[in-house]
XYZ file of C-alpha atoms in Angstrom:
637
model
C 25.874 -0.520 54.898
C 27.728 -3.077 53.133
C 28.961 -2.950 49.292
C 27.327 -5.620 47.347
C 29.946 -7.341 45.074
C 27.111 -9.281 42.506
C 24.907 -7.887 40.370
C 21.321 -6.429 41.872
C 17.962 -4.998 41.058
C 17.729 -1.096 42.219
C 14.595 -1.585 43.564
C 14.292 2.495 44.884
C 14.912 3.551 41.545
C 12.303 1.182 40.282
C 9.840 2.460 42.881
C 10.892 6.328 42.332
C 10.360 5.945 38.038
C 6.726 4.007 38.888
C 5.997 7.263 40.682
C 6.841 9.544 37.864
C 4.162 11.475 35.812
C 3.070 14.039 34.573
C 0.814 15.274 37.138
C 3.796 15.446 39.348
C 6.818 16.181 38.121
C 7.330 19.308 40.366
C 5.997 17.134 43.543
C 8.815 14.474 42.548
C 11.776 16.807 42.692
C 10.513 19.699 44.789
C 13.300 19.764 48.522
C 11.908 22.184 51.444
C 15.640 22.336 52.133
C 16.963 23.151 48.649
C 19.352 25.736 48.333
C 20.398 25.928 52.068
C 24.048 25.100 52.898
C 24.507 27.018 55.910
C 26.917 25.876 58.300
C 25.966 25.356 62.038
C 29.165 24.830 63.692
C 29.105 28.118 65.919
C 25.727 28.641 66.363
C 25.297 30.944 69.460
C 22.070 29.427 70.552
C 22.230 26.959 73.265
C 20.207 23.269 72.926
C 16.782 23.387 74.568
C 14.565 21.033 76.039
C 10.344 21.705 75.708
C 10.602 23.550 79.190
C 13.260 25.751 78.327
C 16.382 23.894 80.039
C 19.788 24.472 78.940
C 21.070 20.928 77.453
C 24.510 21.828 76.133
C 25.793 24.031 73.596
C 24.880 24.384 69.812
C 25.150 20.991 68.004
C 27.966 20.430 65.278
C 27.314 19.021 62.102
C 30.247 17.925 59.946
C 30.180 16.337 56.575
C 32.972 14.300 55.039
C 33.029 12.815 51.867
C 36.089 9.967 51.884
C 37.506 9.842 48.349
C 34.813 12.021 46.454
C 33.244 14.887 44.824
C 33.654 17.357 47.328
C 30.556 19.333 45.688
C 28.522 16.493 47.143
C 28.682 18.597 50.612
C 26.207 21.043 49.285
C 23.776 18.116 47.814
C 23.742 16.239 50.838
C 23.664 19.124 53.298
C 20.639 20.831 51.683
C 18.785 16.918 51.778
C 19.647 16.321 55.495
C 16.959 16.062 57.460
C 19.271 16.698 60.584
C 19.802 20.242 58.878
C 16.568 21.091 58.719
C 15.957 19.851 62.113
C 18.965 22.503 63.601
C 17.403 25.205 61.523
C 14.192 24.904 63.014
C 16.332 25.040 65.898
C 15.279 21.400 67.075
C 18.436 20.218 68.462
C 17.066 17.858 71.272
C 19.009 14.074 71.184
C 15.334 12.685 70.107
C 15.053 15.457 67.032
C 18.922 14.862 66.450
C 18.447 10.582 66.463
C 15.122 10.523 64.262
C 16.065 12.902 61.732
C 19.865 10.671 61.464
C 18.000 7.152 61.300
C 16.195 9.421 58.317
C 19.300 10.450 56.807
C 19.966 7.112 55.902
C 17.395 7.187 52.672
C 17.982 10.798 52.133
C 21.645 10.152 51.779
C 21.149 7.483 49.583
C 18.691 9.202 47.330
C 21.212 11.927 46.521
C 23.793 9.412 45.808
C 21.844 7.279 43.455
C 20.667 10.536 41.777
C 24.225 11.114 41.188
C 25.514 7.573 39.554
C 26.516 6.279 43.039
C 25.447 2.817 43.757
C 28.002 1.121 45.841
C 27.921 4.019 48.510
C 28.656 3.210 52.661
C 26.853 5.313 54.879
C 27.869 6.087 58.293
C 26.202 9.052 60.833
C 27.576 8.792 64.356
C 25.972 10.895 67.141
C 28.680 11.919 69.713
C 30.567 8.623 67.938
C 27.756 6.215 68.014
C 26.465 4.798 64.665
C 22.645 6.365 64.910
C 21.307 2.962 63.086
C 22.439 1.139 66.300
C 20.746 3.375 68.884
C 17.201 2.253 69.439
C 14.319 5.110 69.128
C 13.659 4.632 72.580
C 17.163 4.967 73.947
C 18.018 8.358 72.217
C 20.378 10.583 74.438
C 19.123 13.270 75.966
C 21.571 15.674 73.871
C 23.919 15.322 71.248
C 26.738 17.463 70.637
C 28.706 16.326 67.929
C 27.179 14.826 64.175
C 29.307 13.852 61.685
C 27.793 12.165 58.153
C 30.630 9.950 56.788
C 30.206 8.982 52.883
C 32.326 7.431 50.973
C 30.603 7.484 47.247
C 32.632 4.752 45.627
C 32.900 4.379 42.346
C 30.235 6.074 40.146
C 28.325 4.129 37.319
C 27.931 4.440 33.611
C 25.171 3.055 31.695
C 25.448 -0.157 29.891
C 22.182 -0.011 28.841
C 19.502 2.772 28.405
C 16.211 2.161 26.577
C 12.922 3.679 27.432
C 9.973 3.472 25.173
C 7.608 3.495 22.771
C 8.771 7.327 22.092
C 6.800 10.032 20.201
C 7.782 9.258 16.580
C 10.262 12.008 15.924
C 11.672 12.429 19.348
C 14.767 10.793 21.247
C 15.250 10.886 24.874
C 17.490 13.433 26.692
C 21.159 13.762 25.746
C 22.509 12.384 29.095
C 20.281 9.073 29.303
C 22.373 7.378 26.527
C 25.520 4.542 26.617
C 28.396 5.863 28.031
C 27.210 8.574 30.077
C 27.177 8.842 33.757
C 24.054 6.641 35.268
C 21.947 8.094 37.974
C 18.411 7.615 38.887
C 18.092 11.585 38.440
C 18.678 10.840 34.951
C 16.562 8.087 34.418
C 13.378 9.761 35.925
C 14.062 12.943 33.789
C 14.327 10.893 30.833
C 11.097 9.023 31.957
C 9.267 12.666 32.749
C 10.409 14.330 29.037
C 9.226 11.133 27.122
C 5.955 10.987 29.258
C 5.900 15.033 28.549
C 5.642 14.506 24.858
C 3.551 12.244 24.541
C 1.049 14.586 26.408
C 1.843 17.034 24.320
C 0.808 14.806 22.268
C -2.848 14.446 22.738
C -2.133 11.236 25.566
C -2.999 12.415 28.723
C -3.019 9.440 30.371
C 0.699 8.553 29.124
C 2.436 6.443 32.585
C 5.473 3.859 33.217
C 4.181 0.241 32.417
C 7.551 -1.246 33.720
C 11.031 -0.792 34.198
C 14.238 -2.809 34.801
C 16.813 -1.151 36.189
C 19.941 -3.398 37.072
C 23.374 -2.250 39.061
C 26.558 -4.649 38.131
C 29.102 -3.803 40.935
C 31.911 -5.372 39.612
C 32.170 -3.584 36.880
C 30.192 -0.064 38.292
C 27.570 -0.070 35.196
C 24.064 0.620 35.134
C 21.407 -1.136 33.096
C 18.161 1.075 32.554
C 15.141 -0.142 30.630
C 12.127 1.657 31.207
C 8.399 0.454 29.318
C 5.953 3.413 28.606
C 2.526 2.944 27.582
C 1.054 6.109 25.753
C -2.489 5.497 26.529
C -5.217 6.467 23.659
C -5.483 9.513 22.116
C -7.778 12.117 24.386
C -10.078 14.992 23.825
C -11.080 17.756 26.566
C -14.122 16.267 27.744
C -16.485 18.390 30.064
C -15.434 21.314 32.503
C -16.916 21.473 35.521
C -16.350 24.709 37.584
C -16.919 25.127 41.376
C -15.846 27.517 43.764
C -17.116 31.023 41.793
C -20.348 33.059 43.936
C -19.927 36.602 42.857
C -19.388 35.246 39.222
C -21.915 33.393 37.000
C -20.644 29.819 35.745
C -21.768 31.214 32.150
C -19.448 34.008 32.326
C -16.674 31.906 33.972
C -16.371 29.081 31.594
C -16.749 32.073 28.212
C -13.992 33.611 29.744
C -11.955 30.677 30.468
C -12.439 29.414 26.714
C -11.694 26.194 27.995
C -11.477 23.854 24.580
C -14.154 21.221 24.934
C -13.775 18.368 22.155
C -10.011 19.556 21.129
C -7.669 17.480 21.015
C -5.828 17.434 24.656
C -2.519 20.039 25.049
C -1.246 20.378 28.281
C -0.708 24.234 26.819
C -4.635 24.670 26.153
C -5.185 23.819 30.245
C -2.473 26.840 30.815
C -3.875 29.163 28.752
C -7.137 28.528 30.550
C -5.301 29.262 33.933
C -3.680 32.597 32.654
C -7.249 33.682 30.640
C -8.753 33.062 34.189
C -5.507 34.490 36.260
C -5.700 37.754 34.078
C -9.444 38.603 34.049
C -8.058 39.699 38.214
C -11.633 37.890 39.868
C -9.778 35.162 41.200
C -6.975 34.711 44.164
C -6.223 30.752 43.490
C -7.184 28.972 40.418
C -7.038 25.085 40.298
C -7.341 23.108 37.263
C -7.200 18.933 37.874
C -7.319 16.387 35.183
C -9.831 13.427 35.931
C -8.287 10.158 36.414
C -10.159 8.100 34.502
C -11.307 8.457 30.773
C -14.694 8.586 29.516
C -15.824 5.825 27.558
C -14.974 8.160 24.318
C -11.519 9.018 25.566
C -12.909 12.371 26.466
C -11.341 13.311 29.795
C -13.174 15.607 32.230
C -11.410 18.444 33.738
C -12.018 20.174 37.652
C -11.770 23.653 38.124
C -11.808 25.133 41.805
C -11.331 28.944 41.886
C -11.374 31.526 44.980
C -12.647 35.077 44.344
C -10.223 38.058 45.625
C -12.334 40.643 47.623
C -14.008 42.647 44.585
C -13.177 46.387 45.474
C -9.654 47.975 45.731
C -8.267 51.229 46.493
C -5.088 52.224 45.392
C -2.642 55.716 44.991
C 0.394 56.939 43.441
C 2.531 60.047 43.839
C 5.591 62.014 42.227
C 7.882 64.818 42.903
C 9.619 67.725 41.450
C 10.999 70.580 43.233
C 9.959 72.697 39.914
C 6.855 70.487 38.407
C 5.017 70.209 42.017
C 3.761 66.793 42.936
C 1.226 64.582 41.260
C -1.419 62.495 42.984
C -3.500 60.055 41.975
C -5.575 57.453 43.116
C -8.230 55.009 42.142
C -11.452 52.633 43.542
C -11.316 49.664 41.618
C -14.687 46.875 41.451
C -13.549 43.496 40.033
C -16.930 42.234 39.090
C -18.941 44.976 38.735
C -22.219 42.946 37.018
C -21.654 39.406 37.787
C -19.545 38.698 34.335
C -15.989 39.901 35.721
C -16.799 43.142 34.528
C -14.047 45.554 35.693
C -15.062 49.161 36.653
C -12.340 51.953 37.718
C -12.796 55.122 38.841
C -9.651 57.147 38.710
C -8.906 60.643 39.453
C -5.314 62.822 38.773
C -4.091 66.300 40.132
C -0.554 67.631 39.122
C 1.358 70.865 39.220
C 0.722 70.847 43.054
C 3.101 73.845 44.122
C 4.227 74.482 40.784
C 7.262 76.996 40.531
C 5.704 77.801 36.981
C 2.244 76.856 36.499
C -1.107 76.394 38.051
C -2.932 72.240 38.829
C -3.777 69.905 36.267
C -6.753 67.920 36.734
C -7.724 64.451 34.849
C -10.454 61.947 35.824
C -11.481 59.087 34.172
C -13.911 56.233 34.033
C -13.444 53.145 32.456
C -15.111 49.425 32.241
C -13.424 46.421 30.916
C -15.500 43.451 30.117
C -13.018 40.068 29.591
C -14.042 37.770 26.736
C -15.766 39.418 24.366
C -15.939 38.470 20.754
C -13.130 35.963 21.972
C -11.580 34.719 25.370
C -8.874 36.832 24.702
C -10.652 39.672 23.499
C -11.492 41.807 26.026
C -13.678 45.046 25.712
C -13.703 48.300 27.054
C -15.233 51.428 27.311
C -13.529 54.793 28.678
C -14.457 58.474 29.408
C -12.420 60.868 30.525
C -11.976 65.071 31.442
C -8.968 66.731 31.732
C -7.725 70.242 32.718
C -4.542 71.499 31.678
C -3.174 74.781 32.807
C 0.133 75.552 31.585
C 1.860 79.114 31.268
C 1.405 79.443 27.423
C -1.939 78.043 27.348
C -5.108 76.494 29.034
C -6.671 73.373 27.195
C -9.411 71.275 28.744
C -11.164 68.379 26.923
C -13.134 65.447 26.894
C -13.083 62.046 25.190
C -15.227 58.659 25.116
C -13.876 55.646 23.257
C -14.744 51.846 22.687
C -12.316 49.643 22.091
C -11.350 46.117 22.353
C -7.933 44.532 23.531
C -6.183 41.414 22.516
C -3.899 39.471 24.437
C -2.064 37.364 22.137
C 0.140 35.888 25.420
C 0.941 37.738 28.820
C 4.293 39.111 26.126
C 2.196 40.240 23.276
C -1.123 42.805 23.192
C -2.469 44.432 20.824
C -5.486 47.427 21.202
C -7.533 49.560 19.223
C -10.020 52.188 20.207
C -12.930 54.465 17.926
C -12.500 57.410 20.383
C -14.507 60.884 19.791
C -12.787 64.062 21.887
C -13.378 67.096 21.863
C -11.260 69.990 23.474
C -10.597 73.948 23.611
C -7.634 75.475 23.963
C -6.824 79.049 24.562
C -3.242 80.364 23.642
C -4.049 84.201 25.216
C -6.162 85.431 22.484
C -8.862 83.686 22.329
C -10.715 80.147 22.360
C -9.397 77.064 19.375
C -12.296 74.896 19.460
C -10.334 70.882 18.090
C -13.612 68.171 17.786
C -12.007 64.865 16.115
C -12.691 60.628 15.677
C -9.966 58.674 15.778
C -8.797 54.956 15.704
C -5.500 54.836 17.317
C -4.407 50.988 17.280
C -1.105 49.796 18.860
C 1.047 46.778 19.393
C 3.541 45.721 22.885
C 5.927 43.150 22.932
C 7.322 43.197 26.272
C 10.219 40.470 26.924
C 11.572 42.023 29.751
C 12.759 39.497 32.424
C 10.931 41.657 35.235
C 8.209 44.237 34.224
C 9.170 46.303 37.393
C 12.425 46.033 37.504
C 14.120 44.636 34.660
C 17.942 43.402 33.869
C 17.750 42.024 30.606
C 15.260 41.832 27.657
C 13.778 44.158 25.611
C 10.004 46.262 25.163
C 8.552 47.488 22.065
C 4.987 49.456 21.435
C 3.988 51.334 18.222
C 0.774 52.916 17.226
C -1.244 53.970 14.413
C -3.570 56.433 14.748
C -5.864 58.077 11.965
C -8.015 61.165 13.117
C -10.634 62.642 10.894
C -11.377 66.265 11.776
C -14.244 68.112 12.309
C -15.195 71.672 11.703
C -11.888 73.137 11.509
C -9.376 70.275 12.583
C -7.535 68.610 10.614
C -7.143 65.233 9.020
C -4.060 63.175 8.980
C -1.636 60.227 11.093
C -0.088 60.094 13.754
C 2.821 57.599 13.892
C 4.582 57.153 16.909
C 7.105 54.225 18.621
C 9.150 53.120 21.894
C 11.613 50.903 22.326
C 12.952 49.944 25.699
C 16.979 47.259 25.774
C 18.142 46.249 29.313
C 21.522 43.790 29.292
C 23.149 43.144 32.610
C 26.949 42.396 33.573
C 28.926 41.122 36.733
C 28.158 39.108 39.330
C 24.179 38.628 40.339
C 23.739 41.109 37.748
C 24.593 43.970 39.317
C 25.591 46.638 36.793
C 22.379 46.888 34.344
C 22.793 49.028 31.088
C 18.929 50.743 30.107
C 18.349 52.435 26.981
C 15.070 53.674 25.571
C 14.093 55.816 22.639
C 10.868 57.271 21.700
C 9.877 58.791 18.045
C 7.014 59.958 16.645
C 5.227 62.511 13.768
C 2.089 63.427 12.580
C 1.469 63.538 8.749
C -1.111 65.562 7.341
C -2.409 69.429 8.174
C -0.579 71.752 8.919
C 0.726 72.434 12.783
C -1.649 74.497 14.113
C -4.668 72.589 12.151
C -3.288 69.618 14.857
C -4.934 68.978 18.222
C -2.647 69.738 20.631
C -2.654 65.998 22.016
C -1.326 64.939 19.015
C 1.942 67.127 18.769
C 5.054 66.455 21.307
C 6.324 68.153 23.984
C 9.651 67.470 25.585
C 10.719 67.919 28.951
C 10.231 66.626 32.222
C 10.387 63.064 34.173
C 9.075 61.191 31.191
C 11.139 62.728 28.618
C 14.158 64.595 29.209
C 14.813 64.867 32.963
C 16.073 67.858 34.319
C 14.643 69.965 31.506
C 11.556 71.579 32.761
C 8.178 69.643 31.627
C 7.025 70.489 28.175
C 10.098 73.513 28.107
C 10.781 72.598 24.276
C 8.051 73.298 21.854
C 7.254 76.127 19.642
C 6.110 79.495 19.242
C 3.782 79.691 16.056
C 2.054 82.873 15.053
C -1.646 83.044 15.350
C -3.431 83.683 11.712
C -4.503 87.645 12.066
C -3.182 88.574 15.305
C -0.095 89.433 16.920
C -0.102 86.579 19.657
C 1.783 83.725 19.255
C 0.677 79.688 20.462
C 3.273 77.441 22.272
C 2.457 73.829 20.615
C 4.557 70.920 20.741
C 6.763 69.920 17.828
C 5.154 67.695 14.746
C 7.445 65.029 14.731
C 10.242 64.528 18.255
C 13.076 61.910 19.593
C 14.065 61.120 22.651
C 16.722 59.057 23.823
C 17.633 58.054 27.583
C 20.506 56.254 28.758
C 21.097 54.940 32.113
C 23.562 53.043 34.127
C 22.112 51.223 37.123
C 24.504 49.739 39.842
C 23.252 47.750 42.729
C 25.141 48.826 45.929
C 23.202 46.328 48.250
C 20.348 43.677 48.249
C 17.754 46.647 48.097
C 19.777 49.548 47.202
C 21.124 50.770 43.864
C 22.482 53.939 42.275
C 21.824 55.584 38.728
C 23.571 57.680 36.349
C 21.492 58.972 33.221
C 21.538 60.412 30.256
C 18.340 61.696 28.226
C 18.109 64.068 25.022
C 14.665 65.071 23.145
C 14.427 66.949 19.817
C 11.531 68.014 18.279
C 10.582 69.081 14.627
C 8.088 71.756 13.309
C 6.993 69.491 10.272
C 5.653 66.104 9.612
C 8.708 63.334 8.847
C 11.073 65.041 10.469
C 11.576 67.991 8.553
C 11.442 71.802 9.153
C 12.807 74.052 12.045
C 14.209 71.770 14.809
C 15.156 72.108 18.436
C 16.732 70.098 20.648
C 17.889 69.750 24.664
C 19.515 67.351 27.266
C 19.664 66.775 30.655
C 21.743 64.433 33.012
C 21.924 63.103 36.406
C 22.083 60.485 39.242
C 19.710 58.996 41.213
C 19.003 56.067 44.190
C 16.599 53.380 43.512
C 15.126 50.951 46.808
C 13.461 48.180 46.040
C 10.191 47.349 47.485
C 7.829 44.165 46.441
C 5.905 46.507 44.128
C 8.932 47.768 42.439
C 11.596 50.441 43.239
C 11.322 53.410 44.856
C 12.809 56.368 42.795
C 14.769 59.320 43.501
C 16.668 61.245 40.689
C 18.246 64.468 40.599
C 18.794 66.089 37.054
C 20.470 68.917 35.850
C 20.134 70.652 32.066
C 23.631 69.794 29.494
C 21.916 71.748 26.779
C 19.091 73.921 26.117
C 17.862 76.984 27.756
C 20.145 78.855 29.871
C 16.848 80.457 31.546
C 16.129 76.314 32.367
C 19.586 75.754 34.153
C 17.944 74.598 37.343
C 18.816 71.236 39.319
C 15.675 69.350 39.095
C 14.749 66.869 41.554
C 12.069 63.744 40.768
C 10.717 60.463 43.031
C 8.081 58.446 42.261
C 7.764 54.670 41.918
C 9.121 52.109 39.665
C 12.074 52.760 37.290
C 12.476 55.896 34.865
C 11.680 53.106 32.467
């Protein structure tokens, strides 16, 4: 390629900002090769021909840059269509000659994306310029490739206009006089303007012309792009396909989809994510019609596939003290034809218990998605438990209705009217607890990874008033979590986790309390290597001598851990957790308190890490000084 010395239309960066929209943005700048910059020079397999011949050894690939950014390597390597070719291990002189004669525009591409407009090309194949070998002469191997580029000077722009803009806006920082000129730049510019004004109600915003100008004597750019906005444009009609298990009634209620709004490129994503989390569908597919209505309505496709509707699913943990706990669950996804969700799930703990005998829990519950509102969704849930613990025996039942609001996949809200009933039997006798209750909480989770996180934060509180029946009492129970994660070093490989719980319960007296409202502490979701539920108290039974172990009235726990990652899929913990509990509401009264600390290994799996911790007591019961050892999935917290 020759330099040309007079000034001349870029007619590939016209053609590349014609294609720019907002339909496809990601199409425009997506790379199959992005990100790879792995070197083939000593590759130990051999060249191949289709019927398995040796044809020499592995091919070298060399790039120099002559009087340049040496960081272009990286840019040009990962656009090479010869390196893609030798990773797919196509390395025959034909592969090696068409992917160079395609290396040409790829090379160039990257170059004008980076302000580089007077760049000379040059890809010799065993020291033959691949633009002068014809297709049909390609050698039957190649052994050595080398891309020569010498960049030449890069550009600044002279000029850079683009509009009409949305009043109120101004286009990115780096398209602007002065600044280093690049058709990257220009098409980003284009996208964000095009971007607002979709965000502003013009769907159909597009480049109406552009001219871009390169002045080689003097290495400036001149960039004037024309937008036309379009009209303004409402949702017009949704029309669904693809759904057989599900009605279209139900689909479009619960995809709220915003007919006769105004058009927001948000609305169409909150459709997708209403549909996404209702858990019918494997692939959802929204596409905007390409022409307008004669109102300026536009019409919108959706194409959804429907997962399988049944799953199965289990879950385990381990302590050499607490026994194991299993449970497991048959899940239907669209249990009436209105993406009704039905679980069955079942729970048995204390399994070989050093101290106590099994714990049993099953539960029903159905959760019907876009009721009231497309982000309401409504359940109902019954469940039985069994709990049989060395200072008492409780079982119980409950049925609620409640409704839950998802806000965004970051904030939920939930409330419940829930009726339970239990009995609980400290060693003398039967305490019959019958209450209604309307416990309502809030979760903001901005965690960067809800299964294994490195940074963010998660909060959850909850209200809930019981009223009391018979002889149970009336009152509040307040309690709160709040989760901090902040990572350090390279890749993030020392993460710093910190959680603390509180809570109390204002209003009778202890024992007046159902005993699912008071706090225990101990155990792998409290204080680990303290036994579960070791601290509570022992409160005298009105008119006998026996005495009831209940949790505390109002508790806080606090857990602290230090997570290291040794490897790609191997880490190591150290930890840190304290509880104390209260005898009173507000955190008054008689107060205990232990701690417990430990180190653990953590491997990751797709679902989330794989646990093992083992925990010893720092405080508390010397009668509780055992090593205590825990695995289950996903992190402590």
């Amino acid at each position: 390629m020759q330099r040309t010395a007079t000034v001349a239309v870029v007619s590939i960066v016209a053609a590349a900002i014609v294609a720019v929209d907002a339909a496809a943005q990601s199409a425009s700048s997506s790379n199959p090769f992005a990100g790879i910059s792995r070197l083939f020079n000593g590759r130990e397999e051999p060249v191949t021909n289709d019927e398995g011949e040796v044809l020499g050894p592995p091919v070298e690939l060399d790039f120099v840059i002559v009087n340049g950014d040496e960081d272009l390597e990286g840019q040009l390597r990962s656009a090479s269509l010869i390196t893609g070719a030798l990773e797919e291990n196509r390395g025959t002189g034909q592969d090696i000659l068409a992917a160079a004669r395609g290396d040409y525009a790829r090379v160039l591409g990257v170059m004008f994306d980076e302000g580089y407009f007077s760049t000379i090309i040059n890809i010799t194949l065993d020291g033959v310029e691949a633009a002068e070998i014809a297709p049909l002469d390609a050698p039957e191997y190649v052994g050595n490739v080398v891309v020569t580029v010498d960049p030449g000077p890069r550009f600044k722009f002279a000029r850079a206009d683009i509009d009409p803009l949305v009043p109120g806006t101004a286009p990115i920082d780096e398209y602007a006089v002065g600044e280093t000129a690049g058709t990257g730049i220009i098409k980003r510019a284009t996208s964000s303007a095009i971007s607002d004004w979709r965000d502003n109600s013009h769907a159909k915003a597009r480049v109406a012309g552009q001219e871009i100008i390169a002045d080689h004597n003097v290495s400036r750019l001149e960039s004037d792009v024309d937008l036309n906005p379009g009209p303004p444009v409402t949702f017009g009609r949704l029309q669904a396909t693809g759904n057989q298990r599900l009605s279209t009634r139900r689909l479009l209620k619960i995809a709220g989809y915003p007919e006769g709004e105004e058009f927001d490129p948000e609305k169409l994503e909150t459709v997708r994510k209403r549909l996404r989390r209702s858990g019918v569908f494997s692939a959802i597919t929204l596409v905007e019609a390409e022409t307008l209505n004669p109102d300026n309505s536009m019409d919108v496709g959706l194409t959804v596939v429907e997962q399988k509707p049944r799953r199965i699913g289990a879950a385990f943990e381990l302590s050499n003290t607490d026994g194991a706990m299993i449970s497991a669950y048959w899940l239907h996804r669209n249990l009436l034809g209105g993406g009704e969700r039905f679980r069955i799930g079942a729970e048995v703990s204390d399994i070989k218990s050093d101290t106590d005998a099994q714990d049993y829990e099953f539960d029903i519950r159905i959760d019907r998605p876009a009721t009231l509102h497309p982000d309401v969704t409504g359940f109902i849930d019954l469940s039985l438990s069994e709990e049989n613990e060395p200072e008492y025996y409780k079982k119980s039942a409950q049925i609620g209705l409640g409704f839950n609001y998802i806000r965004s996949e970051r904030l939920t809200a939930e409330t419940e009217l829930r009726y339970t009933k239990s009995q609980v039997n400290y060693g003398s006798g039967y305490y019959d607890y019958e209450t209604v209750s309307l416990p309502s909480g809030v979760t903001w989770d901005r965690r960067d990874d809800m299964n294994n996180a490195k940074d963010g934060f998660w909060l959850e509180g909850e209200v809930a008033p019981f009223l009391g029946l018979e002889d149970t009492g009336s009152g509040v129970q307040l309690s709160g979590e709040g989760r901090i994660y902040r990572s350090f070093l390279a890749e993030n490989k020392l993460t710093l986790a910190g959680r603390a719980k509180l809570g109390t319960v204002l209003g009778p007296q202890i024992l007046e309390i159902p005993p699912d409202y008071l706090f225990f502490s101990g155990g792998g979701g409290s204080v680990r290597g303290q036994p579960y539920e070791s601290l509570g108290f022992d409160v005298p039974l009105l008119g006998t001598d026996d005495e009831a172990y209940v949790g505390g009235q109002s508790i806080v726990n606090l857990n602290f851990e230090t997570r290291y990652q040794l490897r790609e899929n191997i880490g190591a913990v150290a930890f840190v957790d304290a509880g104390q509990i209260w005898n009173d509401a507000a955190w008054n009264g008689e107060t205990k308190w232990h701690a417990g600390a430990g180190v653990g290994v953590r491997y990751n799996t797709p679902i989330g890490p794989i646990r093992f911790d083992v925990a010893t007591p720092i405080e508390g019961d010397e009668d509780d000084s055992k090593v205590q050892l825990y695995l289950g999935l996903g992190q402590a917290f």
